[in-house]
PDB file of C-alpha atoms in Angstrom:
ATOM      1  CA  MET A  30      44.316 -54.034 233.913  1.00  0.00           C
ATOM      2  CA  LYS A  31      40.613 -53.763 234.665  1.00  0.00           C
ATOM      3  CA  LYS A  32      38.604 -50.922 233.208  1.00  0.00           C
ATOM      4  CA  SER A  33      37.090 -48.529 235.694  1.00  0.00           C
ATOM      5  CA  PRO A  34      33.307 -48.659 236.228  1.00  0.00           C
ATOM      6  CA  ARG A  35      33.072 -45.175 234.744  1.00  0.00           C
ATOM      7  CA  ARG A  36      34.807 -46.248 231.512  1.00  0.00           C
ATOM      8  CA  ARG A  37      32.617 -49.342 231.251  1.00  0.00           C
ATOM      9  CA  ALA A  38      29.523 -47.187 231.701  1.00  0.00           C
ATOM     10  CA  ARG A  39      30.666 -44.750 228.991  1.00  0.00           C
ATOM     11  CA  LYS A  40      31.305 -47.671 226.646  1.00  0.00           C
ATOM     12  CA  ARG A  41      27.840 -49.104 227.262  1.00  0.00           C
ATOM     13  CA  ILE A  42      26.252 -45.700 226.665  1.00  0.00           C
ATOM     14  CA  LEU A  43      28.246 -45.273 223.438  1.00  0.00           C
ATOM     15  CA  MET A  44      27.208 -48.728 222.246  1.00  0.00           C
ATOM     16  CA  LEU A  45      23.595 -47.951 223.099  1.00  0.00           C
ATOM     17  CA  ILE A  46      23.740 -44.680 221.143  1.00  0.00           C
ATOM     18  CA  CYS A  47      25.282 -46.481 218.145  1.00  0.00           C
ATOM     19  CA  ALA A  48      22.580 -49.131 218.331  1.00  0.00           C
ATOM     20  CA  LEU A  49      19.844 -46.494 218.456  1.00  0.00           C
ATOM     21  CA  VAL A  50      21.347 -44.642 215.481  1.00  0.00           C
ATOM     22  CA  PHE A  51      21.557 -47.912 213.544  1.00  0.00           C
ATOM     23  CA  VAL A  52      17.929 -48.773 214.316  1.00  0.00           C
ATOM     24  CA  LEU A  53      16.826 -45.257 213.350  1.00  0.00           C
ATOM     25  CA  CYS A  54      18.725 -45.367 210.043  1.00  0.00           C
ATOM     26  CA  LEU A  55      17.391 -48.832 209.304  1.00  0.00           C
ATOM     27  CA  SER A  56      13.842 -47.674 210.064  1.00  0.00           C
ATOM     28  CA  LEU A  57      14.238 -44.702 207.701  1.00  0.00           C
ATOM     29  CA  LEU A  58      15.572 -46.952 204.941  1.00  0.00           C
ATOM     30  CA  ILE A  59      12.704 -49.403 205.415  1.00  0.00           C
ATOM     31  CA  ARG A  60      10.207 -46.521 205.349  1.00  0.00           C
ATOM     32  CA  GLN A  61      11.718 -45.075 202.178  1.00  0.00           C
ATOM     33  CA  TYR A  62      11.720 -48.483 200.517  1.00  0.00           C
ATOM     34  CA  ALA A  63       8.109 -49.088 201.556  1.00  0.00           C
ATOM     35  CA  LEU A  64       7.177 -45.655 200.162  1.00  0.00           C
ATOM     36  CA  LEU A  65       8.953 -46.460 196.898  1.00  0.00           C
ATOM     37  CA  LEU A  66       7.123 -49.780 196.569  1.00  0.00           C
ATOM     38  CA  GLN A  67       3.796 -48.150 197.387  1.00  0.00           C
ATOM     39  CA  GLY A  68       4.356 -45.520 194.693  1.00  0.00           C
ATOM     40  CA  ARG A  69       5.381 -48.114 192.129  1.00  0.00           C
ATOM     41  CA  ARG A  70       2.298 -50.208 192.824  1.00  0.00           C
ATOM     42  CA  ALA A  71       0.057 -47.162 192.484  1.00  0.00           C
ATOM     43  CA  ARG A  72       1.628 -46.130 189.160  1.00  0.00           C
ATOM     44  CA  SER A  73       1.514 -49.696 187.887  1.00  0.00           C
ATOM     45  CA  GLY A  74      -2.153 -49.874 188.834  1.00  0.00           C
ATOM     46  CA  MET A  75      -2.925 -46.637 187.005  1.00  0.00           C
ATOM     47  CA  GLN A  76      -1.062 -47.771 183.896  1.00  0.00           C
ATOM     48  CA  GLU A  77      -2.846 -51.105 183.868  1.00  0.00           C
ATOM     49  CA  LEU A  78      -6.211 -49.350 184.016  1.00  0.00           C
ATOM     50  CA  TYR A  79      -5.244 -46.921 181.235  1.00  0.00           C
ATOM     51  CA  TYR A  80      -2.998 -48.781 178.821  1.00  0.00           C
ATOM     52  CA  GLY A  81      -4.646 -52.117 179.470  1.00  0.00           C
ATOM     53  CA  PHE A  82      -7.791 -50.659 177.972  1.00  0.00           C
ATOM     54  CA  GLY A  83      -5.941 -49.732 174.781  1.00  0.00           C
ATOM     55  CA  ALA A  84      -5.885 -46.061 175.705  1.00  0.00           C
ATOM     56  CA  ALA A  85      -2.603 -45.407 173.909  1.00  0.00           C
ATOM     57  CA  ALA A  86      -4.137 -46.327 170.546  1.00  0.00           C
ATOM     58  CA  LEU A  87      -7.280 -44.310 171.287  1.00  0.00           C
ATOM     59  CA  ALA A  88      -5.228 -41.256 172.271  1.00  0.00           C
ATOM     60  CA  GLU A  89      -3.124 -41.527 169.110  1.00  0.00           C
ATOM     61  CA  GLU A  90      -6.296 -41.714 167.035  1.00  0.00           C
ATOM     62  CA  ALA A  91      -7.652 -38.615 168.758  1.00  0.00           C
ATOM     63  CA  LEU A  92      -4.409 -36.695 168.126  1.00  0.00           C
ATOM     64  CA  ASN A  93      -4.485 -37.576 164.445  1.00  0.00           C
ATOM     65  CA  SER A  94      -8.166 -36.802 163.942  1.00  0.00           C
ATOM     66  CA  ASP A  95      -9.489 -33.690 162.197  1.00  0.00           C
ATOM     67  CA  MET A  96     -11.825 -32.825 165.055  1.00  0.00           C
ATOM     68  CA  PRO A  97     -11.421 -29.207 166.218  1.00  0.00           C
ATOM     69  CA  ILE A  98      -9.929 -28.613 169.646  1.00  0.00           C
ATOM     70  CA  ALA A  99     -11.998 -25.531 170.402  1.00  0.00           C
ATOM     71  CA  VAL A 100     -15.145 -26.138 172.461  1.00  0.00           C
ATOM     72  CA  ASP A 101     -18.592 -24.647 172.141  1.00  0.00           C
ATOM     73  CA  GLU A 102     -19.456 -23.141 175.505  1.00  0.00           C
ATOM     74  CA  LEU A 103     -23.167 -23.530 174.742  1.00  0.00           C
ATOM     75  CA  ARG A 104     -22.857 -27.303 174.404  1.00  0.00           C
ATOM     76  CA  PRO A 105     -23.379 -29.454 177.487  1.00  0.00           C
ATOM     77  CA  THR A 106     -20.367 -31.206 178.939  1.00  0.00           C
ATOM     78  CA  PRO A 107     -19.657 -34.218 176.720  1.00  0.00           C
ATOM     79  CA  ALA A 108     -19.174 -37.756 177.918  1.00  0.00           C
ATOM     80  CA  PRO A 109     -15.570 -38.472 178.944  1.00  0.00           C
ATOM     81  CA  ASP A 110     -13.420 -40.216 176.371  1.00  0.00           C
ATOM     82  CA  GLU A 111     -13.813 -43.984 176.676  1.00  0.00           C
ATOM     83  CA  SER A 112     -10.068 -44.410 177.258  1.00  0.00           C
ATOM     84  CA  PHE A 113     -10.666 -43.112 180.799  1.00  0.00           C
ATOM     85  CA  SER A 114     -13.553 -45.422 181.672  1.00  0.00           C
ATOM     86  CA  ARG A 115     -11.613 -47.799 183.916  1.00  0.00           C
ATOM     87  CA  LEU A 116      -9.664 -44.999 185.595  1.00  0.00           C
ATOM     88  CA  LEU A 117     -12.928 -43.185 186.360  1.00  0.00           C
ATOM     89  CA  GLU A 118     -14.369 -46.342 187.874  1.00  0.00           C
ATOM     90  CA  ALA A 119     -11.334 -46.589 190.153  1.00  0.00           C
ATOM     91  CA  ASN A 120     -11.316 -42.851 190.943  1.00  0.00           C
ATOM     92  CA  PRO A 121     -14.042 -40.412 189.780  1.00  0.00           C
ATOM     93  CA  ASP A 122     -11.592 -37.538 190.394  1.00  0.00           C
ATOM     94  CA  THR A 123      -9.608 -38.562 187.272  1.00  0.00           C
ATOM     95  CA  VAL A 124      -9.254 -35.695 184.779  1.00  0.00           C
ATOM     96  CA  GLY A 125      -6.388 -36.706 182.477  1.00  0.00           C
ATOM     97  CA  TRP A 126      -3.228 -38.624 181.665  1.00  0.00           C
ATOM     98  CA  LEU A 127       0.226 -37.012 181.532  1.00  0.00           C
ATOM     99  CA  LYS A 128       3.172 -38.442 179.577  1.00  0.00           C
ATOM    100  CA  VAL A 129       6.614 -36.806 179.689  1.00  0.00           C
ATOM    101  CA  GLY A 130       9.378 -38.838 178.061  1.00  0.00           C
ATOM    102  CA  ASP A 131      10.432 -41.691 180.334  1.00  0.00           C
ATOM    103  CA  ILE A 132      10.024 -39.761 183.597  1.00  0.00           C
ATOM    104  CA  ILE A 133       6.257 -39.213 183.888  1.00  0.00           C
ATOM    105  CA  ASP A 134       3.484 -41.555 182.808  1.00  0.00           C
ATOM    106  CA  PHE A 135       0.431 -41.466 185.069  1.00  0.00           C
ATOM    107  CA  ALA A 136      -3.085 -40.201 185.703  1.00  0.00           C
ATOM    108  CA  VAL A 137      -3.937 -36.694 186.880  1.00  0.00           C
ATOM    109  CA  VAL A 138      -6.771 -36.080 189.337  1.00  0.00           C
ATOM    110  CA  GLN A 139      -8.612 -33.021 190.646  1.00  0.00           C
ATOM    111  CA  ARG A 140     -10.400 -32.377 193.918  1.00  0.00           C
ATOM    112  CA  ASP A 141      -8.978 -29.593 196.064  1.00  0.00           C
ATOM    113  CA  ASN A 142      -5.377 -28.502 196.500  1.00  0.00           C
ATOM    114  CA  ALA A 143      -4.896 -30.490 199.713  1.00  0.00           C
ATOM    115  CA  TYR A 144      -6.266 -34.042 199.538  1.00  0.00           C
ATOM    116  CA  TYR A 145      -3.837 -35.470 196.978  1.00  0.00           C
ATOM    117  CA  LEU A 146      -0.826 -33.999 198.733  1.00  0.00           C
ATOM    118  CA  ASP A 147      -0.914 -37.046 201.012  1.00  0.00           C
ATOM    119  CA  HIS A 148      -3.163 -39.568 199.227  1.00  0.00           C
ATOM    120  CA  ASN A 149      -2.321 -41.573 196.143  1.00  0.00           C
ATOM    121  CA  PHE A 150      -4.570 -42.138 193.125  1.00  0.00           C
ATOM    122  CA  PHE A 151      -6.405 -44.958 194.898  1.00  0.00           C
ATOM    123  CA  GLY A 152      -7.137 -42.847 197.985  1.00  0.00           C
ATOM    124  CA  VAL A 153      -4.518 -44.574 200.139  1.00  0.00           C
ATOM    125  CA  PRO A 154      -2.644 -42.268 202.542  1.00  0.00           C
ATOM    126  CA  SER A 155       0.797 -41.708 201.005  1.00  0.00           C
ATOM    127  CA  ALA A 156       3.612 -39.256 201.645  1.00  0.00           C
ATOM    128  CA  GLU A 157       4.224 -38.844 197.912  1.00  0.00           C
ATOM    129  CA  GLY A 158       0.576 -38.152 197.085  1.00  0.00           C
ATOM    130  CA  THR A 159      -0.173 -38.003 193.370  1.00  0.00           C
ATOM    131  CA  ALA A 160      -0.243 -35.407 190.583  1.00  0.00           C
ATOM    132  CA  PHE A 161      -3.346 -33.219 190.636  1.00  0.00           C
ATOM    133  CA  MET A 162      -4.818 -30.390 188.628  1.00  0.00           C
ATOM    134  CA  ASP A 163      -5.246 -27.079 190.424  1.00  0.00           C
ATOM    135  CA  GLU A 164      -8.671 -26.761 192.009  1.00  0.00           C
ATOM    136  CA  GLY A 165      -9.188 -23.494 190.116  1.00  0.00           C
ATOM    137  CA  CYS A 166      -8.950 -25.137 186.679  1.00  0.00           C
ATOM    138  CA  THR A 167     -11.943 -26.021 184.519  1.00  0.00           C
ATOM    139  CA  LEU A 168     -11.825 -28.568 181.688  1.00  0.00           C
ATOM    140  CA  TRP A 169     -15.172 -27.786 180.031  1.00  0.00           C
ATOM    141  CA  PRO A 170     -15.079 -25.225 178.669  1.00  0.00           C
ATOM    142  CA  GLU A 171     -11.330 -25.521 179.035  1.00  0.00           C
ATOM    143  CA  ASP A 172      -9.417 -22.695 180.692  1.00  0.00           C
ATOM    144  CA  ASP A 173      -6.676 -20.847 178.850  1.00  0.00           C
ATOM    145  CA  HIS A 174      -4.122 -22.056 181.407  1.00  0.00           C
ATOM    146  CA  LEU A 175      -4.127 -25.438 183.150  1.00  0.00           C
ATOM    147  CA  ILE A 176      -1.855 -26.176 186.125  1.00  0.00           C
ATOM    148  CA  ILE A 177      -0.766 -29.591 187.389  1.00  0.00           C
ATOM    149  CA  HIS A 178       0.933 -29.919 190.793  1.00  0.00           C
ATOM    150  CA  GLY A 179       3.057 -32.782 192.106  1.00  0.00           C
ATOM    151  CA  HIS A 180       5.506 -33.442 194.918  1.00  0.00           C
ATOM    152  CA  ASN A 181       9.243 -33.159 194.286  1.00  0.00           C
ATOM    153  CA  MET A 182      10.121 -36.602 195.688  1.00  0.00           C
ATOM    154  CA  ARG A 183      13.750 -37.526 196.365  1.00  0.00           C
ATOM    155  CA  ASN A 184      13.196 -40.986 194.879  1.00  0.00           C
ATOM    156  CA  GLY A 185      12.150 -39.367 191.578  1.00  0.00           C
ATOM    157  CA  SER A 186       8.475 -40.302 191.776  1.00  0.00           C
ATOM    158  CA  VAL A 187       5.551 -37.985 190.956  1.00  0.00           C
ATOM    159  CA  PHE A 188       7.313 -34.732 189.851  1.00  0.00           C
ATOM    160  CA  GLY A 189      10.646 -35.652 191.438  1.00  0.00           C
ATOM    161  CA  GLN A 190      12.308 -35.702 188.016  1.00  0.00           C
ATOM    162  CA  LEU A 191      10.748 -32.501 186.700  1.00  0.00           C
ATOM    163  CA  LYS A 192      14.059 -30.845 187.595  1.00  0.00           C
ATOM    164  CA  CYS A 193      15.530 -32.686 184.586  1.00  0.00           C
ATOM    165  CA  PHE A 194      14.119 -29.796 182.541  1.00  0.00           C
ATOM    166  CA  ARG A 195      16.810 -27.577 184.062  1.00  0.00           C
ATOM    167  CA  ASP A 196      19.153 -29.503 181.754  1.00  0.00           C
ATOM    168  CA  LEU A 197      19.049 -28.005 178.268  1.00  0.00           C
ATOM    169  CA  ASP A 198      19.917 -31.278 176.547  1.00  0.00           C
ATOM    170  CA  PHE A 199      17.096 -33.075 178.356  1.00  0.00           C
ATOM    171  CA  LEU A 200      14.667 -30.343 177.362  1.00  0.00           C
ATOM    172  CA  LYS A 201      15.680 -30.663 173.720  1.00  0.00           C
ATOM    173  CA  GLU A 202      15.306 -34.442 173.749  1.00  0.00           C
ATOM    174  CA  ASN A 203      11.921 -34.303 175.490  1.00  0.00           C
ATOM    175  CA  ALA A 204      10.339 -31.383 173.688  1.00  0.00           C
ATOM    176  CA  ILE A 205       6.940 -32.989 173.118  1.00  0.00           C
ATOM    177  CA  ILE A 206       4.719 -33.662 176.125  1.00  0.00           C
ATOM    178  CA  ARG A 207       1.290 -35.250 176.030  1.00  0.00           C
ATOM    179  CA  PHE A 208      -1.616 -34.383 178.252  1.00  0.00           C
ATOM    180  CA  ASN A 209      -4.896 -36.072 177.405  1.00  0.00           C
ATOM    181  CA  THR A 210      -7.932 -34.871 179.344  1.00  0.00           C
ATOM    182  CA  LEU A 211     -11.371 -36.422 179.568  1.00  0.00           C
ATOM    183  CA  TYR A 212     -12.423 -34.286 176.598  1.00  0.00           C
ATOM    184  CA  SER A 213      -9.329 -33.648 174.462  1.00  0.00           C
ATOM    185  CA  ALA A 214      -5.968 -35.120 173.460  1.00  0.00           C
ATOM    186  CA  ARG A 215      -3.143 -32.639 173.068  1.00  0.00           C
ATOM    187  CA  GLN A 216       0.594 -32.401 172.662  1.00  0.00           C
ATOM    188  CA  TYR A 217       2.530 -29.553 174.237  1.00  0.00           C
ATOM    189  CA  VAL A 218       5.945 -27.961 173.870  1.00  0.00           C
ATOM    190  CA  PRO A 219       7.815 -26.083 176.648  1.00  0.00           C
ATOM    191  CA  PHE A 220       8.605 -22.404 176.162  1.00  0.00           C
ATOM    192  CA  ALA A 221       9.832 -21.466 179.652  1.00  0.00           C
ATOM    193  CA  VAL A 222      11.473 -23.207 182.623  1.00  0.00           C
ATOM    194  CA  PHE A 223      11.862 -21.129 185.771  1.00  0.00           C
ATOM    195  CA  ASP A 224      11.767 -20.864 189.557  1.00  0.00           C
ATOM    196  CA  ILE A 225       9.399 -18.633 191.479  1.00  0.00           C
ATOM    197  CA  SER A 226       8.301 -17.946 195.010  1.00  0.00           C
ATOM    198  CA  ALA A 227       4.659 -18.668 195.780  1.00  0.00           C
ATOM    199  CA  GLU A 228       4.928 -16.370 198.816  1.00  0.00           C
ATOM    200  CA  PRO A 229       3.433 -12.884 198.178  1.00  0.00           C
ATOM    201  CA  GLY A 230       5.923 -10.165 198.954  1.00  0.00           C
ATOM    202  CA  GLU A 231       9.005 -12.215 198.050  1.00  0.00           C
ATOM    203  CA  ALA A 232      11.314 -10.838 195.338  1.00  0.00           C
ATOM    204  CA  ARG A 233      10.595 -13.654 192.877  1.00  0.00           C
ATOM    205  CA  TYR A 234       6.906 -14.012 193.664  1.00  0.00           C
ATOM    206  CA  MET A 235       4.640 -14.782 190.701  1.00  0.00           C
ATOM    207  CA  ASP A 236       0.893 -15.231 190.687  1.00  0.00           C
ATOM    208  CA  LEU A 237       0.828 -18.406 188.643  1.00  0.00           C
ATOM    209  CA  GLN A 238      -2.852 -19.143 189.244  1.00  0.00           C
ATOM    210  CA  GLN A 239      -4.145 -17.156 186.316  1.00  0.00           C
ATOM    211  CA  PHE A 240      -6.455 -19.489 184.466  1.00  0.00           C
ATOM    212  CA  ASN A 241      -8.117 -17.146 181.962  1.00  0.00           C
ATOM    213  CA  PHE A 242      -7.158 -13.789 180.492  1.00  0.00           C
ATOM    214  CA  ARG A 243      -9.503 -10.883 179.915  1.00  0.00           C
ATOM    215  CA  SER A 244      -7.431  -9.402 177.125  1.00  0.00           C
ATOM    216  CA  SER A 245      -4.701 -10.229 174.639  1.00  0.00           C
ATOM    217  CA  ALA A 246      -2.485  -7.700 176.437  1.00  0.00           C
ATOM    218  CA  GLY A 247      -2.927  -9.540 179.744  1.00  0.00           C
ATOM    219  CA  TYR A 248      -2.124 -12.846 178.085  1.00  0.00           C
ATOM    220  CA  ALA A 249       0.962 -11.418 176.377  1.00  0.00           C
ATOM    221  CA  ALA A 250       2.202  -9.868 179.654  1.00  0.00           C
ATOM    222  CA  PHE A 251       1.853 -13.237 181.422  1.00  0.00           C
ATOM    223  CA  ILE A 252       3.842 -14.989 178.677  1.00  0.00           C
ATOM    224  CA  GLU A 253       6.540 -12.308 178.664  1.00  0.00           C
ATOM    225  CA  ASP A 254       6.905 -12.559 182.426  1.00  0.00           C
ATOM    226  CA  ALA A 255       7.442 -16.332 182.119  1.00  0.00           C
ATOM    227  CA  ARG A 256       9.987 -15.873 179.327  1.00  0.00           C
ATOM    228  CA  GLN A 257      11.952 -13.292 181.284  1.00  0.00           C
ATOM    229  CA  ARG A 258      12.176 -15.698 184.219  1.00  0.00           C
ATOM    230  CA  SER A 259      13.152 -18.697 182.098  1.00  0.00           C
ATOM    231  CA  CYS A 260      16.633 -20.165 182.444  1.00  0.00           C
ATOM    232  CA  PHE A 261      16.615 -20.923 178.699  1.00  0.00           C
ATOM    233  CA  GLU A 262      15.764 -18.968 175.588  1.00  0.00           C
ATOM    234  CA  ILE A 263      13.394 -21.359 173.861  1.00  0.00           C
ATOM    235  CA  PRO A 264      12.468 -20.682 170.210  1.00  0.00           C
ATOM    236  CA  VAL A 265       8.743 -21.389 170.568  1.00  0.00           C
ATOM    237  CA  ASP A 266       6.307 -18.624 169.721  1.00  0.00           C
ATOM    238  CA  VAL A 267       3.213 -18.192 171.888  1.00  0.00           C
ATOM    239  CA  ALA A 268       0.189 -16.135 170.848  1.00  0.00           C
ATOM    240  CA  PRO A 269      -3.190 -15.268 172.377  1.00  0.00           C
ATOM    241  CA  GLY A 270      -5.491 -18.229 171.871  1.00  0.00           C
ATOM    242  CA  ASP A 271      -2.797 -20.818 172.517  1.00  0.00           C
ATOM    243  CA  SER A 272      -3.691 -23.217 175.328  1.00  0.00           C
ATOM    244  CA  LEU A 273      -1.152 -23.227 178.173  1.00  0.00           C
ATOM    245  CA  LEU A 274      -0.097 -25.948 180.592  1.00  0.00           C
ATOM    246  CA  SER A 275       2.163 -25.543 183.639  1.00  0.00           C
ATOM    247  CA  LEU A 276       3.790 -28.431 185.490  1.00  0.00           C
ATOM    248  CA  VAL A 277       4.653 -27.283 189.013  1.00  0.00           C
ATOM    249  CA  THR A 278       6.646 -28.793 191.865  1.00  0.00           C
ATOM    250  CA  CYS A 279       8.514 -27.594 194.948  1.00  0.00           C
ATOM    251  CA  SER A 280      11.980 -26.075 194.632  1.00  0.00           C
ATOM    252  CA  TYR A 281      14.354 -24.823 197.259  1.00  0.00           C
ATOM    253  CA  TYR A 282      15.767 -21.629 195.780  1.00  0.00           C
ATOM    254  CA  ASP A 283      13.074 -19.349 197.190  1.00  0.00           C
ATOM    255  CA  VAL A 284      10.769 -19.050 200.177  1.00  0.00           C
ATOM    256  CA  ASN A 285       7.850 -21.367 199.363  1.00  0.00           C
ATOM    257  CA  GLY A 286       9.639 -21.997 196.073  1.00  0.00           C
ATOM    258  CA  ARG A 287       8.273 -23.631 192.946  1.00  0.00           C
ATOM    259  CA  LEU A 288       9.834 -25.003 189.778  1.00  0.00           C
ATOM    260  CA  VAL A 289       7.615 -24.333 186.765  1.00  0.00           C
ATOM    261  CA  VAL A 290       7.759 -25.917 183.320  1.00  0.00           C
ATOM    262  CA  MET A 291       5.370 -23.882 181.180  1.00  0.00           C
ATOM    263  CA  LEU A 292       4.147 -25.208 177.831  1.00  0.00           C
ATOM    264  CA  ARG A 293       1.794 -24.344 175.021  1.00  0.00           C
ATOM    265  CA  ALA A 294      -0.357 -26.744 173.039  1.00  0.00           C
ATOM    266  CA  LEU A 295       0.643 -27.625 169.504  1.00  0.00           C
ATOM    267  CA  ARG A 296      -1.602 -25.906 166.991  1.00  0.00           C
ATOM    268  CA  ASP A 297      -3.594 -27.558 164.256  1.00  0.00           C
ATOM    269  CA  GLY A 298      -1.206 -28.503 161.489  1.00  0.00           C
ATOM    270  CA  GLU A 299       1.982 -28.257 163.547  1.00  0.00           C
ATOM    271  CA  ASP A 300       4.251 -31.266 163.113  1.00  0.00           C
ATOM    272  CA  PRO A 301       5.648 -32.584 166.425  1.00  0.00           C
ATOM    273  CA  GLN A 302       8.805 -33.762 164.674  1.00  0.00           C
ATOM    274  CA  GLN A 303       9.445 -30.323 163.195  1.00  0.00           C
ATOM    275  CA  ILE A 304       8.835 -28.750 166.600  1.00  0.00           C
ATOM    276  CA  SER A 305      11.383 -31.136 168.124  1.00  0.00           C
ATOM    277  CA  GLN A 306      13.933 -30.167 165.480  1.00  0.00           C
ATOM    278  CA  GLN A 307      13.190 -26.494 166.078  1.00  0.00           C
ATOM    279  CA  MET A 308      13.860 -26.999 169.769  1.00  0.00           C
ATOM    280  CA  GLN A 309      17.465 -27.933 169.000  1.00  0.00           C
ATOM    281  CA  ALA A 310      18.076 -24.209 168.603  1.00  0.00           C
ATOM    282  CA  ALA A 311      17.205 -23.539 172.259  1.00  0.00           C
ATOM    283  CA  THR A 312      20.055 -21.745 174.048  1.00  0.00           C
ATOM    284  CA  ALA A 313      21.015 -21.274 177.685  1.00  0.00           C
ATOM    285  CA  LYS A 314      20.977 -17.721 179.010  1.00  0.00           C
ATOM    286  CA  ASN A 315      24.219 -16.161 180.144  1.00  0.00           C
TER     287      ASN A 315
END
């Protein structure tokens, strides 16, 4: 029995729709794969410029030195540490190198808060962008609070795995984070992990862009606010004078939401291993 012209037409339309859906899905997969490869090449290029120069050994030497961390505001800006020489040649916007366990290991740049949202370290247009320091931050003399932004990528690149810090066990196992700037090498420990809204007027809004504090009371209030928001009770004391670092990415629990991992720098004489052991006492809030 022959099919009616109408049925044949419907079948052709259905096949055409299926073909279009297939082509669309294939195009999206190819685009995602191309984006992944582009990001990998960019990170590999950064790491070659940094570690290929022997920067890891230089950073370790700086961490173990007896040189004071505090800066003299009357001194002129010093020359950048030589470990960054090749990165600075490739991109003069380079300001540091961030290492977080096995999930983050790349350069940090600074220009404005827009350019690196869609350009990678090498200035190539890229949907994943690259990690950048907030335009309001100053490294010399260094602000009390530094902020690094990065996209929350589905493929885990940039700050796509920062959400791992929502897992208490991961936090305990990755308690020591390194951020070396052009002028200092520091290790940090998290003391709060929380979600906020960056939209003024929203219930969970927080003005995170506070870079310096006029008083000890203002500093203490900022720290207490972060602790109250944190999803974990973390046994790390924070006192006025401690340098702060916030790693920030998008989250989807609030309007214009952000996930924040807030850390303080290890003090002179603090043992990273002892800090890691101390972190085992961190507890989840009820």
